[in-house]
């Protein structure tokens, strides 16, 4: 969704002051990209706002209404593309509810936040989780771009990128949008943040390029900041999803405080290990799972010798995803199991540093 949103923003910025404001090819791609975006997430309803805002601030008054009408018709056609990927949208009331629930999404699950389980988070949940999960090479220079806002007012493209980066985060904070699993629901803001950060790095380089003793400061700082996320991704592939930046002490500092592998990405490694270990068994080996267990069951379908069961007392192995909540760690510490479950030996562990 982040990539498709970035593509929509890119094509929207091809708008020209003179009529026709888009070439036929660009307009077609804009419509198709919007259809793809909405078929993925209802948050795509913010994308037309970007387009109409761009038309309002960039076009002359006499062209605005016509451009907005044309854009509205085009995006309406893009919305109909949803039927190709999400047919149930039009045969139930679930589709209509999405517009009502996008800012008040009903989620009854709990999430780990600041060391404890919580159903609702404070207003600073978004900036805090973005601040500890996004690479510092992006975070710091993107925030620094705020000081360039005055110059952005004279450049519509830069202004739209700034709005696309910060406005959804601001709205989520003000309206207290129901979010969980860190910043993942607002990851579509990340590509604009990267663009803003790139602009700040380029500005810093241009300011120091002709200074004999300072021209290597910007490249050196950039390399120092980018080293941490790059080295983490190399060491911990394929579990890059659990990255946290040095502001919280990397992943080890976030452990016990924030959600880590909430999608159960590490289940694949655990299931593959179990499937290899038991491949010679004459009978299927039963195993039980914990949180996000459906992910493990999906991976297990590739191994004919594994059989998922619902209850731990029917299983030979228990494949459990540990997010790091204190109550979990009290019960799972060097081989111990959860309350009510007999102690068991830990035979394989997937971990990140």
CSV table of C-alpha atoms in Angstrom, one decimal:
chain,number,residue,atom,x,y,z
A,1,UNK,CA,0.0,0.0,0.0
A,2,UNK,CA,2.9,2.4,0.7
A,3,UNK,CA,4.3,1.8,-2.7
A,4,UNK,CA,1.0,2.3,-4.5
A,5,UNK,CA,0.3,5.4,-2.5
A,6,UNK,CA,3.7,6.8,-3.5
A,7,UNK,CA,2.9,6.0,-7.1
A,8,UNK,CA,-0.4,7.9,-6.8
A,9,UNK,CA,1.4,10.9,-5.4
A,10,UNK,CA,4.0,10.7,-8.2
A,11,UNK,CA,1.3,10.7,-10.9
A,12,UNK,CA,-0.7,13.4,-9.2
A,13,UNK,CA,2.3,15.7,-9.2
A,14,UNK,CA,2.4,15.4,-13.0
A,15,UNK,CA,-0.5,17.9,-13.0
A,16,UNK,CA,0.1,20.8,-15.3
A,17,UNK,CA,-1.4,24.3,-14.9
A,18,UNK,CA,-2.6,24.4,-18.5
A,19,UNK,CA,-5.5,22.3,-19.8
A,20,UNK,CA,-5.5,19.4,-20.2
A,21,UNK,CA,-3.8,19.1,-16.8
A,22,UNK,CA,-2.8,15.4,-17.4
A,23,UNK,CA,-1.8,13.4,-20.4
A,24,UNK,CA,-4.1,10.5,-21.2
A,25,UNK,CA,-1.5,8.0,-20.1
A,26,UNK,CA,-0.8,9.6,-16.8
A,27,UNK,CA,-4.5,10.1,-16.0
A,28,UNK,CA,-5.1,6.4,-16.8
A,29,UNK,CA,-2.3,5.3,-14.5
A,30,UNK,CA,-3.6,7.6,-11.8
A,31,UNK,CA,-7.1,6.0,-12.0
A,32,UNK,CA,-5.6,2.4,-12.0
A,33,UNK,CA,-3.3,3.1,-9.1
A,34,UNK,CA,-6.2,4.5,-7.0
A,35,UNK,CA,-8.2,1.4,-7.7
A,36,UNK,CA,-5.3,-0.8,-6.6
A,37,UNK,CA,-4.8,1.3,-3.5
A,38,UNK,CA,-8.4,1.2,-2.4
A,39,UNK,CA,-8.6,-2.5,-2.9
A,40,UNK,CA,-5.8,-2.8,-0.4
A,41,UNK,CA,-6.8,-0.4,2.4
A,42,UNK,CA,-9.6,2.0,3.1
A,43,UNK,CA,-7.0,4.6,4.0
A,44,UNK,CA,-6.8,5.2,0.3
A,45,UNK,CA,-9.7,7.6,0.7
A,46,UNK,CA,-7.1,10.3,1.6
A,47,UNK,CA,-5.5,10.0,-1.9
A,48,UNK,CA,-8.3,12.0,-3.7
A,49,UNK,CA,-7.8,14.7,-1.1
A,50,UNK,CA,-4.2,15.1,-2.2
A,51,UNK,CA,-5.3,15.4,-5.8
A,52,UNK,CA,-8.0,17.9,-5.2
A,53,UNK,CA,-5.8,19.9,-2.9
A,54,UNK,CA,-3.1,20.0,-5.5
A,55,UNK,CA,-5.6,21.2,-8.1
A,56,UNK,CA,-6.9,23.9,-5.7
A,57,UNK,CA,-3.5,25.4,-4.9
A,58,UNK,CA,-1.8,25.0,-8.3
A,59,UNK,CA,-4.5,25.8,-10.9
A,60,UNK,CA,-6.1,29.1,-11.7
A,61,UNK,CA,-9.5,29.7,-10.3
A,62,UNK,CA,-11.2,29.3,-13.7
A,63,UNK,CA,-9.7,25.8,-14.1
A,64,UNK,CA,-10.2,24.4,-10.6
A,65,UNK,CA,-13.8,23.3,-10.8
A,66,UNK,CA,-13.4,21.6,-14.1
A,67,UNK,CA,-10.2,19.8,-13.0
A,68,UNK,CA,-11.9,18.6,-9.8
A,69,UNK,CA,-14.9,17.3,-11.7
A,70,UNK,CA,-12.7,15.4,-14.1
A,71,UNK,CA,-10.6,14.0,-11.3
A,72,UNK,CA,-13.6,13.0,-9.4
A,73,UNK,CA,-15.0,11.1,-12.4
A,74,UNK,CA,-11.7,9.4,-13.0
A,75,UNK,CA,-11.2,8.4,-9.4
A,76,UNK,CA,-14.8,7.1,-9.4
A,77,UNK,CA,-13.8,4.8,-12.2
A,78,UNK,CA,-10.8,3.8,-10.3
A,79,UNK,CA,-13.0,3.0,-7.3
A,80,UNK,CA,-15.1,0.7,-9.6
A,81,UNK,CA,-11.9,-1.3,-10.2
A,82,UNK,CA,-12.2,-2.4,-6.6
A,83,UNK,CA,-14.9,-4.8,-7.8
A,84,UNK,CA,-12.2,-6.8,-9.6
A,85,UNK,CA,-10.3,-7.5,-6.4
A,86,UNK,CA,-12.9,-7.0,-3.7
A,87,UNK,CA,-16.3,-8.1,-5.0
A,88,UNK,CA,-17.9,-8.5,-1.6
A,89,UNK,CA,-17.6,-4.7,-1.2
A,90,UNK,CA,-20.7,-4.3,-3.3
A,91,UNK,CA,-22.7,-7.2,-2.1
A,92,UNK,CA,-22.7,-6.4,1.6
A,93,UNK,CA,-22.7,-3.4,3.9
A,94,UNK,CA,-19.1,-4.0,4.9
A,95,UNK,CA,-17.9,-1.7,2.2
A,96,UNK,CA,-20.0,1.2,3.2
A,97,UNK,CA,-19.0,0.8,6.8
A,98,UNK,CA,-15.3,1.3,5.8
A,99,UNK,CA,-15.9,4.9,5.2
A,100,UNK,CA,-17.5,5.3,8.6
A,101,UNK,CA,-14.9,3.2,10.4
A,102,UNK,CA,-11.7,4.5,8.8
A,103,UNK,CA,-11.2,7.0,11.7
A,104,UNK,CA,-12.9,4.8,14.3
A,105,UNK,CA,-11.8,1.3,13.5
A,106,UNK,CA,-13.2,-1.4,15.7
A,107,UNK,CA,-10.4,-3.5,17.1
A,108,UNK,CA,-10.9,-5.5,20.3
A,109,UNK,CA,-7.3,-6.8,20.5
A,110,UNK,CA,-4.7,-5.6,22.8
A,111,UNK,CA,-1.2,-4.4,21.9
A,112,UNK,CA,2.0,-4.0,23.7
A,113,UNK,CA,2.8,-0.4,24.4
A,114,UNK,CA,5.5,1.0,26.6
A,115,UNK,CA,5.9,-2.2,28.6
A,116,UNK,CA,2.2,-3.1,29.2
A,117,UNK,CA,-0.8,-4.5,27.3
A,118,UNK,CA,-3.2,-1.8,26.2
A,119,UNK,CA,-6.4,-1.5,24.2
A,120,UNK,CA,-6.1,2.2,23.6
A,121,UNK,CA,-3.1,4.4,23.3
A,122,UNK,CA,-2.3,8.0,24.1
A,123,UNK,CA,-2.2,10.8,21.5
A,124,UNK,CA,1.6,10.5,21.1
A,125,UNK,CA,1.4,6.9,20.1
A,126,UNK,CA,2.1,7.7,16.4
A,127,UNK,CA,5.1,10.1,16.8
A,128,UNK,CA,6.6,7.9,19.5
A,129,UNK,CA,6.5,4.6,17.5
A,130,UNK,CA,7.6,6.4,14.3
A,131,UNK,CA,10.4,7.9,16.3
A,132,UNK,CA,11.8,4.6,17.5
A,133,UNK,CA,11.2,2.5,14.4
A,134,UNK,CA,12.2,4.7,11.5
A,135,UNK,CA,15.9,4.9,10.6
A,136,UNK,CA,17.6,8.0,12.0
A,137,UNK,CA,19.0,8.8,8.5
A,138,UNK,CA,15.4,9.4,7.5
A,139,UNK,CA,13.8,10.6,10.7
A,140,UNK,CA,16.2,13.5,11.6
A,141,UNK,CA,16.5,15.1,8.2
A,142,UNK,CA,12.8,14.7,7.5
A,143,UNK,CA,11.9,16.6,10.7
A,144,UNK,CA,14.5,19.2,9.8
A,145,UNK,CA,12.6,19.8,6.6
A,146,UNK,CA,10.0,21.6,8.7
A,147,UNK,CA,12.4,24.6,8.7
A,148,UNK,CA,12.1,24.7,4.9
A,149,UNK,CA,8.3,24.9,5.0
A,150,UNK,CA,8.4,28.6,4.0
A,151,UNK,CA,10.2,27.7,0.7
A,152,UNK,CA,7.8,24.8,0.1
A,153,UNK,CA,4.9,27.3,-0.1
A,154,UNK,CA,6.4,28.5,-3.4
A,155,UNK,CA,6.9,25.0,-4.8
A,156,UNK,CA,3.6,23.0,-5.1
A,157,UNK,CA,5.3,19.6,-5.5
A,158,UNK,CA,7.4,19.9,-2.4
A,159,UNK,CA,4.4,21.3,-0.5
A,160,UNK,CA,2.3,18.3,-1.5
A,161,UNK,CA,5.1,15.9,-0.4
A,162,UNK,CA,5.3,17.7,2.9
A,163,UNK,CA,1.5,17.4,3.4
A,164,UNK,CA,1.5,13.7,2.4
A,165,UNK,CA,4.2,13.0,5.0
A,166,UNK,CA,2.8,14.9,8.0
A,167,UNK,CA,-0.9,15.4,7.6
A,168,UNK,CA,-2.1,11.8,8.1
A,169,UNK,CA,0.1,11.6,11.3
A,170,UNK,CA,-1.4,14.9,12.5
A,171,UNK,CA,-5.0,13.7,11.8
A,172,UNK,CA,-4.4,10.4,13.5
A,173,UNK,CA,-3.2,12.2,16.6
A,174,UNK,CA,-6.0,14.8,16.7
A,175,UNK,CA,-8.8,12.3,16.0
A,176,UNK,CA,-7.2,9.5,18.1
A,177,UNK,CA,-7.5,7.0,15.3
A,178,UNK,CA,-7.5,3.4,16.6
A,179,UNK,CA,-4.0,2.1,15.7
A,180,UNK,CA,-1.9,-0.8,16.9
A,181,UNK,CA,1.3,-2.7,16.0
A,182,UNK,CA,3.4,0.4,16.0
A,183,UNK,CA,3.3,2.7,12.9
A,184,UNK,CA,2.3,0.1,10.3
A,185,UNK,CA,-1.1,1.6,9.5
A,186,UNK,CA,0.6,4.9,8.6
A,187,UNK,CA,3.5,3.4,6.6
A,188,UNK,CA,2.2,5.1,3.5
A,189,UNK,CA,3.6,8.3,5.0
A,190,UNK,CA,7.1,6.8,4.9
A,191,UNK,CA,7.9,7.3,1.2
A,192,UNK,CA,7.2,11.1,1.4
A,193,UNK,CA,9.3,11.2,4.6
A,194,UNK,CA,12.2,9.6,2.6
A,195,UNK,CA,11.8,12.2,-0.1
A,196,UNK,CA,11.9,15.0,2.5
A,197,UNK,CA,14.9,13.5,4.2
A,198,UNK,CA,16.7,13.3,0.8
A,199,UNK,CA,16.0,16.9,0.2
A,200,UNK,CA,17.5,17.8,3.6
A,201,UNK,CA,20.6,15.7,2.9
A,202,UNK,CA,21.0,17.4,-0.5
A,203,UNK,CA,20.6,20.8,1.1
A,204,UNK,CA,23.2,20.0,3.7
A,205,UNK,CA,25.6,18.8,0.9
A,206,UNK,CA,25.1,22.0,-1.2
A,207,UNK,CA,25.7,24.2,1.9
A,208,UNK,CA,29.0,22.5,2.7
A,209,UNK,CA,30.3,21.3,-0.7
A,210,UNK,CA,32.5,24.3,-1.2
A,211,UNK,CA,33.8,24.4,2.4
A,212,UNK,CA,37.1,22.7,2.4
A,213,UNK,CA,37.0,21.5,6.0
A,214,UNK,CA,33.3,20.7,6.2
A,215,UNK,CA,32.4,19.2,2.8
A,216,UNK,CA,32.8,15.6,4.2
A,217,UNK,CA,30.7,16.2,7.3
A,218,UNK,CA,27.3,15.5,5.6
A,219,UNK,CA,28.5,12.2,3.9
A,220,UNK,CA,30.1,11.1,7.1
A,221,UNK,CA,27.0,11.7,9.2
A,222,UNK,CA,24.9,10.0,6.6
A,223,UNK,CA,27.0,6.9,6.6
A,224,UNK,CA,27.1,6.8,10.4
A,225,UNK,CA,23.3,7.0,10.6
A,226,UNK,CA,22.6,4.5,7.8
A,227,UNK,CA,25.0,1.9,9.1
A,228,UNK,CA,22.7,0.8,11.9
A,229,UNK,CA,19.6,-0.1,9.9
A,230,UNK,CA,21.7,-1.6,7.0
A,231,UNK,CA,23.8,-3.8,9.3
A,232,UNK,CA,20.7,-4.9,11.2
A,233,UNK,CA,18.9,-6.0,8.0
A,234,UNK,CA,21.9,-8.0,6.9
A,235,UNK,CA,22.4,-9.7,10.3
A,236,UNK,CA,18.7,-10.4,10.9
A,237,UNK,CA,17.4,-11.3,7.5
A,238,UNK,CA,14.6,-12.3,7.0
A,239,UNK,CA,13.3,-10.7,10.2
A,240,UNK,CA,14.0,-7.1,9.3
A,241,UNK,CA,10.4,-6.3,10.4
A,242,UNK,CA,11.5,-6.1,14.1
A,243,UNK,CA,13.9,-3.2,13.5
A,244,UNK,CA,14.0,-0.4,16.1
A,245,UNK,CA,16.5,2.5,15.9
A,246,UNK,CA,19.1,3.5,18.5
A,247,UNK,CA,16.8,6.0,20.2
A,248,UNK,CA,15.3,3.1,22.2
A,249,UNK,CA,18.4,0.9,22.1
A,250,UNK,CA,17.5,-1.1,19.0
A,251,UNK,CA,15.4,-4.3,19.1
A,252,UNK,CA,16.8,-5.3,22.5
A,253,UNK,CA,15.8,-2.0,24.0
A,254,UNK,CA,12.3,-2.4,22.6
A,255,UNK,CA,11.9,-6.0,23.8
A,256,UNK,CA,9.3,-6.1,26.7
A,257,UNK,CA,8.1,-2.7,25.7
A,258,UNK,CA,6.7,-2.7,22.2
A,259,UNK,CA,5.3,-5.2,19.7
A,260,UNK,CA,8.1,-6.9,17.8
A,261,UNK,CA,7.2,-9.7,15.3
A,262,UNK,CA,3.4,-9.0,15.4
A,263,UNK,CA,2.9,-10.7,12.0
A,264,UNK,CA,4.6,-13.9,13.0
A,265,UNK,CA,7.3,-13.6,10.3
A,266,UNK,CA,9.6,-15.8,12.3
A,267,UNK,CA,7.1,-18.7,12.3
A,268,UNK,CA,8.4,-19.7,8.9
A,269,UNK,CA,11.9,-20.4,10.2
A,270,UNK,CA,10.5,-22.3,13.2
A,271,UNK,CA,8.1,-24.4,11.1
A,272,UNK,CA,10.8,-25.1,8.5
A,273,UNK,CA,13.1,-26.3,11.3
A,274,UNK,CA,10.4,-28.5,12.8
A,275,UNK,CA,9.5,-29.9,9.4
A,276,UNK,CA,13.1,-30.8,8.6
A,277,UNK,CA,13.6,-32.3,12.1
A,278,UNK,CA,10.6,-34.6,11.8
A,279,UNK,CA,10.6,-35.3,8.1
A,280,UNK,CA,11.4,-39.0,8.6
A,281,UNK,CA,8.6,-39.5,11.1
A,282,UNK,CA,6.2,-42.3,9.9
A,283,UNK,CA,3.2,-40.4,11.3
A,284,UNK,CA,2.3,-36.7,11.2
A,285,UNK,CA,3.7,-34.8,14.1
A,286,UNK,CA,1.1,-32.7,15.9
A,287,UNK,CA,2.0,-29.1,17.0
A,288,UNK,CA,0.1,-26.3,18.6
A,289,UNK,CA,0.6,-22.6,18.2
A,290,UNK,CA,-0.1,-19.4,20.1
A,291,UNK,CA,-0.7,-15.8,18.9
A,292,UNK,CA,-1.0,-15.3,15.2
A,293,UNK,CA,-1.0,-19.1,14.9
A,294,UNK,CA,-2.8,-19.1,11.5
A,295,UNK,CA,0.5,-17.9,10.0
A,296,UNK,CA,2.3,-20.9,11.4
A,297,UNK,CA,-0.5,-23.2,10.1
A,298,UNK,CA,-0.1,-21.7,6.7
A,299,UNK,CA,3.6,-22.4,6.6
A,300,UNK,CA,3.0,-25.9,7.9
A,301,UNK,CA,0.9,-26.8,4.9
A,302,UNK,CA,4.1,-27.1,3.0
A,303,UNK,CA,5.2,-30.0,5.2
A,304,UNK,CA,3.2,-33.1,4.9
A,305,UNK,CA,4.7,-34.5,8.1
A,306,UNK,CA,3.3,-31.7,10.3
A,307,UNK,CA,-0.3,-31.6,11.7
A,308,UNK,CA,-1.6,-28.5,13.5
A,309,UNK,CA,-3.9,-29.1,16.5
A,310,UNK,CA,-5.9,-26.7,18.5
A,311,UNK,CA,-4.8,-27.6,22.1
A,312,UNK,CA,-1.3,-27.8,23.5
A,313,UNK,CA,-2.1,-31.1,25.4
A,314,UNK,CA,-2.6,-32.8,22.1
A,315,UNK,CA,0.6,-31.5,20.6
A,316,UNK,CA,4.2,-32.9,20.6
A,317,UNK,CA,5.6,-29.5,19.9
A,318,UNK,CA,4.4,-26.0,20.8
A,319,UNK,CA,5.4,-23.3,18.4
A,320,UNK,CA,4.9,-20.0,20.2
A,321,UNK,CA,5.4,-16.4,19.2
A,322,UNK,CA,6.8,-14.3,22.0
A,323,UNK,CA,6.2,-10.6,21.6
A,324,UNK,CA,8.0,-9.7,24.8
A,325,UNK,CA,5.3,-8.7,27.2
A,326,UNK,CA,6.5,-8.9,30.9
A,327,UNK,CA,3.8,-11.5,31.8
A,328,UNK,CA,4.9,-13.7,28.9
A,329,UNK,CA,8.6,-13.5,29.9
A,330,UNK,CA,7.8,-14.4,33.5
A,331,UNK,CA,6.5,-17.7,32.2
A,332,UNK,CA,8.8,-18.3,29.3
A,333,UNK,CA,12.3,-18.0,30.6
A,334,UNK,CA,14.9,-20.5,29.5
A,335,UNK,CA,12.5,-23.3,28.7
A,336,UNK,CA,9.6,-22.6,31.0
A,337,UNK,CA,6.1,-22.5,29.5
A,338,UNK,CA,3.0,-20.4,30.0
A,339,UNK,CA,0.8,-20.6,33.1
A,340,UNK,CA,-1.2,-23.8,33.1
A,341,UNK,CA,1.1,-25.5,30.6
A,342,UNK,CA,3.6,-28.1,31.7
A,343,UNK,CA,7.2,-27.1,31.6
A,344,UNK,CA,8.9,-27.9,28.3
A,345,UNK,CA,12.3,-27.8,26.9
A,346,UNK,CA,13.1,-25.1,24.3
A,347,UNK,CA,14.5,-27.0,21.3
A,348,UNK,CA,14.7,-24.1,18.8
A,349,UNK,CA,14.6,-20.4,19.0
A,350,UNK,CA,14.4,-17.6,16.4
A,351,UNK,CA,15.7,-14.3,17.7
A,352,UNK,CA,17.0,-11.0,16.5
A,353,UNK,CA,19.7,-8.7,18.0
